[in-house]
Short mmCIF file of C-alpha atoms and ligand atoms in Angstrom, two decimals:
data_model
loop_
_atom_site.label_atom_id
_atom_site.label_comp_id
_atom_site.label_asym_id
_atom_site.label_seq_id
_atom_site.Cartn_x
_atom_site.Cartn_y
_atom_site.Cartn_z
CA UNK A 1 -84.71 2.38 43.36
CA UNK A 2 -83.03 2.48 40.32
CA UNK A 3 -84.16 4.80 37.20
CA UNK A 4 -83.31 4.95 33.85
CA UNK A 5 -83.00 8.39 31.96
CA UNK A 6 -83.04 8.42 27.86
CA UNK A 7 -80.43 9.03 25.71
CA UNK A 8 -80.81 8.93 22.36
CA UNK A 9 -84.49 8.32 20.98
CA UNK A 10 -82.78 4.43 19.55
CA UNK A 11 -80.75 3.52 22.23
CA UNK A 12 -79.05 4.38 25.84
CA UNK A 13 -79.90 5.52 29.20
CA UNK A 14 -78.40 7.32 32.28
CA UNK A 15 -78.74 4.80 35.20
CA UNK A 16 -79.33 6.92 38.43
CA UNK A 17 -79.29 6.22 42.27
CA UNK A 18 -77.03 3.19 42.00
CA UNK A 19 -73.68 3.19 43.85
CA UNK A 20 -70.71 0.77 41.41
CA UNK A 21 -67.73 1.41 44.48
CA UNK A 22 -69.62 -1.64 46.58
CA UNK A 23 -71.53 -5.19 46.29
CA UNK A 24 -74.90 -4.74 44.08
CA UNK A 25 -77.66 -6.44 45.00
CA UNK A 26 -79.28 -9.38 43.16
CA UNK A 27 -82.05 -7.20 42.18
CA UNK A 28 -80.52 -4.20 41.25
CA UNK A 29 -78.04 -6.03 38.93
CA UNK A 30 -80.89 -7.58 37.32
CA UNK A 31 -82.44 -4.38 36.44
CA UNK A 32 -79.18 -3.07 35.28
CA UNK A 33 -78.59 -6.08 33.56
CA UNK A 34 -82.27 -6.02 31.68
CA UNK A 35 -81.28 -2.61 30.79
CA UNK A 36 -77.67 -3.38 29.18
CA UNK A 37 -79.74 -6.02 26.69
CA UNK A 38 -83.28 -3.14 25.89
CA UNK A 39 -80.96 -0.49 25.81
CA UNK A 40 -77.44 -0.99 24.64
CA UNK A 41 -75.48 1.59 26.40
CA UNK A 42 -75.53 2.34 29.97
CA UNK A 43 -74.11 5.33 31.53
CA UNK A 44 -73.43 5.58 35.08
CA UNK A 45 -72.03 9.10 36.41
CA UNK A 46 -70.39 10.08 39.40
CA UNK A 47 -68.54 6.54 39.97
CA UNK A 48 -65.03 6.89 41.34
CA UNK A 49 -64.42 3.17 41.25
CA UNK A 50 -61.14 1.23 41.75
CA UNK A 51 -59.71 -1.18 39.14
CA UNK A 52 -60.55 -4.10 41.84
CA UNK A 53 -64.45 -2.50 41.87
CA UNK A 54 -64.76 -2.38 38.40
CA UNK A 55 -63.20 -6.01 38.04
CA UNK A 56 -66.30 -6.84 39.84
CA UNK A 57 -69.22 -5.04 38.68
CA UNK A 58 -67.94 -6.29 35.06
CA UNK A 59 -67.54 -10.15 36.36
CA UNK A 60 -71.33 -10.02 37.25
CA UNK A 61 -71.79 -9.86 33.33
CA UNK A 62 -69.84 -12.82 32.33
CA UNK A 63 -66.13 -13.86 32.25
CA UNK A 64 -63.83 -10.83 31.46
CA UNK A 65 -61.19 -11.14 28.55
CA UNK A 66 -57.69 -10.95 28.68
CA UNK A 67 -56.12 -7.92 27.11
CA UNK A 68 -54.04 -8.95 23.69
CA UNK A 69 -50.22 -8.73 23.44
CA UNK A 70 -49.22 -5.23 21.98
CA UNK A 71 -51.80 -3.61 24.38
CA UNK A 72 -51.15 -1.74 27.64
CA UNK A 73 -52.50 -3.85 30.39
CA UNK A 74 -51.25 -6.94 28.09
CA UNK A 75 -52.11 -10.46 29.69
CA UNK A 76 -54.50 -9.45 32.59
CA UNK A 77 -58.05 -8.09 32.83
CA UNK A 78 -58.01 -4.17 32.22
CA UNK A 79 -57.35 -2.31 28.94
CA UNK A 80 -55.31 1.00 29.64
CA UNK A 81 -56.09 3.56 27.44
CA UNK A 82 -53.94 6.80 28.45
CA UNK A 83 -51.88 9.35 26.91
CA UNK A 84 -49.64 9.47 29.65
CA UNK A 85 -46.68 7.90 29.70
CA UNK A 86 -47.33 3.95 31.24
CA UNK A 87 -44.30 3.70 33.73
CA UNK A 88 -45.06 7.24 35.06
CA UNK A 89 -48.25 6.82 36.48
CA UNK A 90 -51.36 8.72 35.78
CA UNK A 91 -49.73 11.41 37.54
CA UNK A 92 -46.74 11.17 34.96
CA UNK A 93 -45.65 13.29 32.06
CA UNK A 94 -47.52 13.32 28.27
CA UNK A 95 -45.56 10.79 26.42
CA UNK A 96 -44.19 12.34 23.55
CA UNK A 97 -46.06 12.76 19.93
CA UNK A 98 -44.01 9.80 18.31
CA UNK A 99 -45.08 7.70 20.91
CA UNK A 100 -47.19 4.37 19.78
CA UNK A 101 -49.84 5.02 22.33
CA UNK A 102 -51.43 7.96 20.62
CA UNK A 103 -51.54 5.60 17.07
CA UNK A 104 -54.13 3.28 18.63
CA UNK A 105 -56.33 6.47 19.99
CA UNK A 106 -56.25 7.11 16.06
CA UNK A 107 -57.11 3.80 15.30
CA UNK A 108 -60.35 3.88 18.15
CA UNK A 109 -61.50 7.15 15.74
CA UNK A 110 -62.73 4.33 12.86
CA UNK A 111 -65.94 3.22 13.93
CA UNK A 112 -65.52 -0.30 15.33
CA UNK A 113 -66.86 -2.73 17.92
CA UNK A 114 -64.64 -4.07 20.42
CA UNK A 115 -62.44 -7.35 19.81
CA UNK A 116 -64.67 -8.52 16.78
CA UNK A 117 -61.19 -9.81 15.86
CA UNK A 118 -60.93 -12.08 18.36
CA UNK A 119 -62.63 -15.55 18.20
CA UNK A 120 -64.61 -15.22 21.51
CA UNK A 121 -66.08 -11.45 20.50
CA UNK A 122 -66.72 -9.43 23.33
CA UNK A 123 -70.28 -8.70 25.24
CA UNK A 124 -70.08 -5.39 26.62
CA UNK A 125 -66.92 -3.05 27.60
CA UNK A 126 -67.11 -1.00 30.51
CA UNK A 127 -64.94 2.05 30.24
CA UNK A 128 -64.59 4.33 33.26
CA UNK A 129 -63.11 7.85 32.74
CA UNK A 130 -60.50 8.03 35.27
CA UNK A 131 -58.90 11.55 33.88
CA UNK A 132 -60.47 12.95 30.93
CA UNK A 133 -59.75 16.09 28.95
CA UNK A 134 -61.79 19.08 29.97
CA UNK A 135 -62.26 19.28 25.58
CA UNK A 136 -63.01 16.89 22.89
CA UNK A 137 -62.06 13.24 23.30
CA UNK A 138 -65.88 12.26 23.32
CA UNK A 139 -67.18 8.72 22.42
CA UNK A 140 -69.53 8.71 19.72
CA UNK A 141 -72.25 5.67 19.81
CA UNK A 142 -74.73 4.16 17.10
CA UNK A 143 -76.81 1.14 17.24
CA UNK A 144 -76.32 -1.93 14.53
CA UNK A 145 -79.48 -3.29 16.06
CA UNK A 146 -81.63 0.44 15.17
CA UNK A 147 -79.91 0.30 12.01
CA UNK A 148 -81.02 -3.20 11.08
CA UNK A 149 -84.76 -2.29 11.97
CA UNK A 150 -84.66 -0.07 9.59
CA UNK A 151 -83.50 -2.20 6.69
CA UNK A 152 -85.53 -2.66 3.85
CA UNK A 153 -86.34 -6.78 3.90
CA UNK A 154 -85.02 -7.64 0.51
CA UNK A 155 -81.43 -6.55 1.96
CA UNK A 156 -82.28 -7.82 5.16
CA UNK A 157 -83.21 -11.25 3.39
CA UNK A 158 -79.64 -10.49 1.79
CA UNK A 159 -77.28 -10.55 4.30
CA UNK A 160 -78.86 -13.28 6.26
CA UNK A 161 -76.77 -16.23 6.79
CA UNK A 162 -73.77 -14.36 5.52
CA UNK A 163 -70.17 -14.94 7.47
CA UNK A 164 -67.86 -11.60 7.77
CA UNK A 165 -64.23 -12.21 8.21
CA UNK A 166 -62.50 -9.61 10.78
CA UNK A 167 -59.18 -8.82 11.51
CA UNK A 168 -56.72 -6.78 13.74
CA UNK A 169 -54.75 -5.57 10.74
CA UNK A 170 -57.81 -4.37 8.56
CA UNK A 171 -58.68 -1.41 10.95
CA UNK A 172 -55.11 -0.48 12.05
CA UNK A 173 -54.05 -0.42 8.11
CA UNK A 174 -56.64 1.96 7.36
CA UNK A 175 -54.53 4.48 9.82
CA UNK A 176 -51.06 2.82 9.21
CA UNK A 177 -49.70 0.13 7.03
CA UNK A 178 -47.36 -0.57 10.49
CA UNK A 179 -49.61 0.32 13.05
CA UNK A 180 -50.36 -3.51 13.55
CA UNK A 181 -47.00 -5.10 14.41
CA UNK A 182 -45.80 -8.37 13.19
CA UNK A 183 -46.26 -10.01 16.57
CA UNK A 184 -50.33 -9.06 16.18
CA UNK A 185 -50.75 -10.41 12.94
CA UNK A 186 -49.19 -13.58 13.92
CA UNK A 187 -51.38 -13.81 16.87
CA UNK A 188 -54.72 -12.55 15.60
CA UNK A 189 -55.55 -13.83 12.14
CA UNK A 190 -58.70 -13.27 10.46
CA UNK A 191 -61.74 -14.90 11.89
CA UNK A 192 -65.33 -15.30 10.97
CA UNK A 193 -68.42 -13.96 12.57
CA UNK A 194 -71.83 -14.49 11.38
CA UNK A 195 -73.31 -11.10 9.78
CA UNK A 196 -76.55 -11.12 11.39
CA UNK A 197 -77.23 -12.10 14.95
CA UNK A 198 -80.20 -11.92 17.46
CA UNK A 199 -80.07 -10.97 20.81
CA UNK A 200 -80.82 -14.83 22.91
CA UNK A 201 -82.59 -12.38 25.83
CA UNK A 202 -85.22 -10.51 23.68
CA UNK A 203 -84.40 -12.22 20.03
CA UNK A 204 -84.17 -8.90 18.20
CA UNK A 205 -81.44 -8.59 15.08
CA UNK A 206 -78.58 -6.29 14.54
CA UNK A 207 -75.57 -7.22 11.84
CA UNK A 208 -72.61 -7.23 13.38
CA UNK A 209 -69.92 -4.98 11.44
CA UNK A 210 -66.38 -3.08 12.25
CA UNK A 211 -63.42 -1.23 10.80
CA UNK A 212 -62.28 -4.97 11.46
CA UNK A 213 -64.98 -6.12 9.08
CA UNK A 214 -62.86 -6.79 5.87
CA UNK A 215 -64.85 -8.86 3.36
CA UNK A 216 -67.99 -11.25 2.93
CA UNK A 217 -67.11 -14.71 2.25
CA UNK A 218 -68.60 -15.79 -0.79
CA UNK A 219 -68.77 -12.42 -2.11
CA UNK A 220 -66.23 -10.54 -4.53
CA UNK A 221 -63.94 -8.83 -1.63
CA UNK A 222 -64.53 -5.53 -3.48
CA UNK A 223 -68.55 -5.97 -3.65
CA UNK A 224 -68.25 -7.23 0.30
CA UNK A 225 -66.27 -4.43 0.63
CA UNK A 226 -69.00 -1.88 -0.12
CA UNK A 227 -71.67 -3.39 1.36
CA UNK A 228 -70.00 -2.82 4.85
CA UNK A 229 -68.81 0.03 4.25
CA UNK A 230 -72.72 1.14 3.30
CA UNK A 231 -74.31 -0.53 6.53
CA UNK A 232 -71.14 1.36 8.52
CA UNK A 233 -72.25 4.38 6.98
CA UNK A 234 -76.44 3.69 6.86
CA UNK A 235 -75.87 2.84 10.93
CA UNK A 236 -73.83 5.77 11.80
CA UNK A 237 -75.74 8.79 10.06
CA UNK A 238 -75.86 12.25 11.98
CA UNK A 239 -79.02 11.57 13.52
CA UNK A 240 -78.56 8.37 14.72
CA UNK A 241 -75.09 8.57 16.65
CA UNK A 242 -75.08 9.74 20.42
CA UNK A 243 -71.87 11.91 21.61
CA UNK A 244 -70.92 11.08 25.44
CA UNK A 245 -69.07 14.33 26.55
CA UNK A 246 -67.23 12.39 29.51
CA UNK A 247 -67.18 13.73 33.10
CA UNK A 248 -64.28 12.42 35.18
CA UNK A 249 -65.65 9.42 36.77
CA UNK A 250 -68.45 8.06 34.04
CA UNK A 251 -68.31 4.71 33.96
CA UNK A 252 -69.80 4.04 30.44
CA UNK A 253 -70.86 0.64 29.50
CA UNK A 254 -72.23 -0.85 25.35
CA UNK A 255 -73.17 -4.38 24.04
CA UNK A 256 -70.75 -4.98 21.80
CA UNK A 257 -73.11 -7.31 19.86
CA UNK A 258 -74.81 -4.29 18.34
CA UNK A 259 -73.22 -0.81 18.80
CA UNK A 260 -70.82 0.65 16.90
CA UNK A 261 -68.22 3.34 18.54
CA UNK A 262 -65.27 5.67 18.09
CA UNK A 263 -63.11 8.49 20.16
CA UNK A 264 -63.10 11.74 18.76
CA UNK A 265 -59.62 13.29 18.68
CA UNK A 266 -58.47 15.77 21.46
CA UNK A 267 -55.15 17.78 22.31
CA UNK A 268 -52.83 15.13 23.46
CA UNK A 269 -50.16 17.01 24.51
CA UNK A 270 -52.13 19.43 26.38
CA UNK A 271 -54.73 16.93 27.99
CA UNK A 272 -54.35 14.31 29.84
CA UNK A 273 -56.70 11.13 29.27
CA UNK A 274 -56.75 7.86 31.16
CA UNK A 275 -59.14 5.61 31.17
CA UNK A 276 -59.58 2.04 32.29
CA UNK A 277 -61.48 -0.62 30.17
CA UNK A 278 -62.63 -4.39 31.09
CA UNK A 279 -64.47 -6.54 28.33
CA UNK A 280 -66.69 -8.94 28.86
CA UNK A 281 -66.79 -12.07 27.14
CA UNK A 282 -69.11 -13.04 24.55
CA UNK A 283 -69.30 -17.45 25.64
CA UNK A 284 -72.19 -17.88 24.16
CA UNK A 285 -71.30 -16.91 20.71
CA UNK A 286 -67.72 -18.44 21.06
CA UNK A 287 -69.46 -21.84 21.82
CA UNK A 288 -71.34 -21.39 18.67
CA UNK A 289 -67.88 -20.67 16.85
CA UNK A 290 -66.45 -23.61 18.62
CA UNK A 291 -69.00 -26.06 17.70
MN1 MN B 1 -63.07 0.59 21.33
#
């Protein structure tokens, strides 16, 4: 039987007894799946999965997206995040300091959701830890959804119905005017996302924010500005954040409709770090967007 082990007093758990290398059954994946919308962020330890066996524990969620141009794994189903040097191998050398790879691990350090810059956002990423530094390089978590609960109504009243327009470029300029190339602005402009959203399995409300957040429409950019930047910081207080401390084969899994993250910084040219993400697709809101 499946059990789930707290995390964090707002959000996660540990899923234990559960094997992610083979076929889950209908029953189990509906627990896990029950879990992923009460709790947010799933960890599962001790999973030395395959790309082809993560492929298909994330399809059970929903369709997966395809990685954008400019990213490692460009054009098919996995995101490769590694500090090793792509046409080496995980076995390979460090690539050097200059190299672009280690400018998006800086960019992952802003607190951000994943592809809230994209028009179809994303449900949930699953990231499994295929080599991870023996020091730092922890993902820090915080809830949108815990945050929002907490609001005061007359904000909460204020932010309803409100659109936020996201982009690629906002978060990478905050690291590096050309961190974003010229090729990823063309190909992912700004693009609106309601600011508040409930969860269609249990109807509870998180806003939906990111370094990619870059203004409010309707509101002075400066004023929108602020007011992310305060629910950013309101969401992501000491005592609210979780720090996973990764163990080489954690496959760790978030909604993406309500939890913030970011990767704390780690030796790069001592450690090695490779890691393997698929996203899954958020249909039902890109429908909305759509319609
Ligand atoms: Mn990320």
């Amino acid at each position: 039987m499946t059990n789930f082990e707290p995390l964090h007093p707002l959000f996660g758990v540990i899923v234990g007894d559960v094997d992610l290398t083979g076929p889950l059954a209908d029953d189990v994946f509906a627990e896990i799946r029950a879990a992923f919308e009460k709790y947010s962020l799933l960890v599962f330890h001790d999973q030395p999965v395959s790309d082809e066996q993560q492929l298909a524990f994330s399809r059970r969620f929903g369709p997966l997206e395809l990685t954008k141009i400019g990213a490692l794994g460009a054009g098919t189903e996995l995101v490769i995040l590694t500090n090793v040097d792509p046409d080496a191998g995980p076995d390979g050398a460090i690539a050097p300091p200059e190299h672009r790879l280690h400018g998006s691990h800086r960019a992952n350090s802003l607190w951000h959701t994943d592809s809230s810059f994209k028009k179809t956002p994303a449900l949930a990423s699953l990231l499994s830890g295929r080599v991870v530094p023996s020091v730092g390089a922890e993902t820090e978590f915080a809830s949108m959804r815990a945050a929002y609960a907490a609001l005061p109504d007359e904000t909460k009243q204020h932010i309803e119905g409100k659109v936020v327009m996201h982009s690629f470029a906002n978060s990478r300029n905050q690291i590096d005017k050309d961190l974003a190339s010229s090729a990823e602005r063309d190909e992912l402009p700004p693009v609106p996302h309601p600011m508040v959203k409930a969860n269609p399995a249990t109807g509870e409300k998180s806003f939906y924010l990111a370094s990619h957040a870059a203004h409010i429409v309707g509101m002075p950019v400066e004023d929108g500005k602020s007011l992310i930047a305060e629910l950013i910081d309101a969401t992501t207080a000491a005592d609210r954040v979780y720090r996973h401390a990764w163990r080489e084969h954690d496959l760790v899994m978030w909604d993406n409709r309500c939890m913030l993250h970011r990767g704390q910084p780690f030796d790069d040219q001592k450690y090695r770090r490779h890691m393997i993400r698929t996203t899954v697709s958020d249909v039902d809101a890109g429908a909305e967007a759509a319609a």
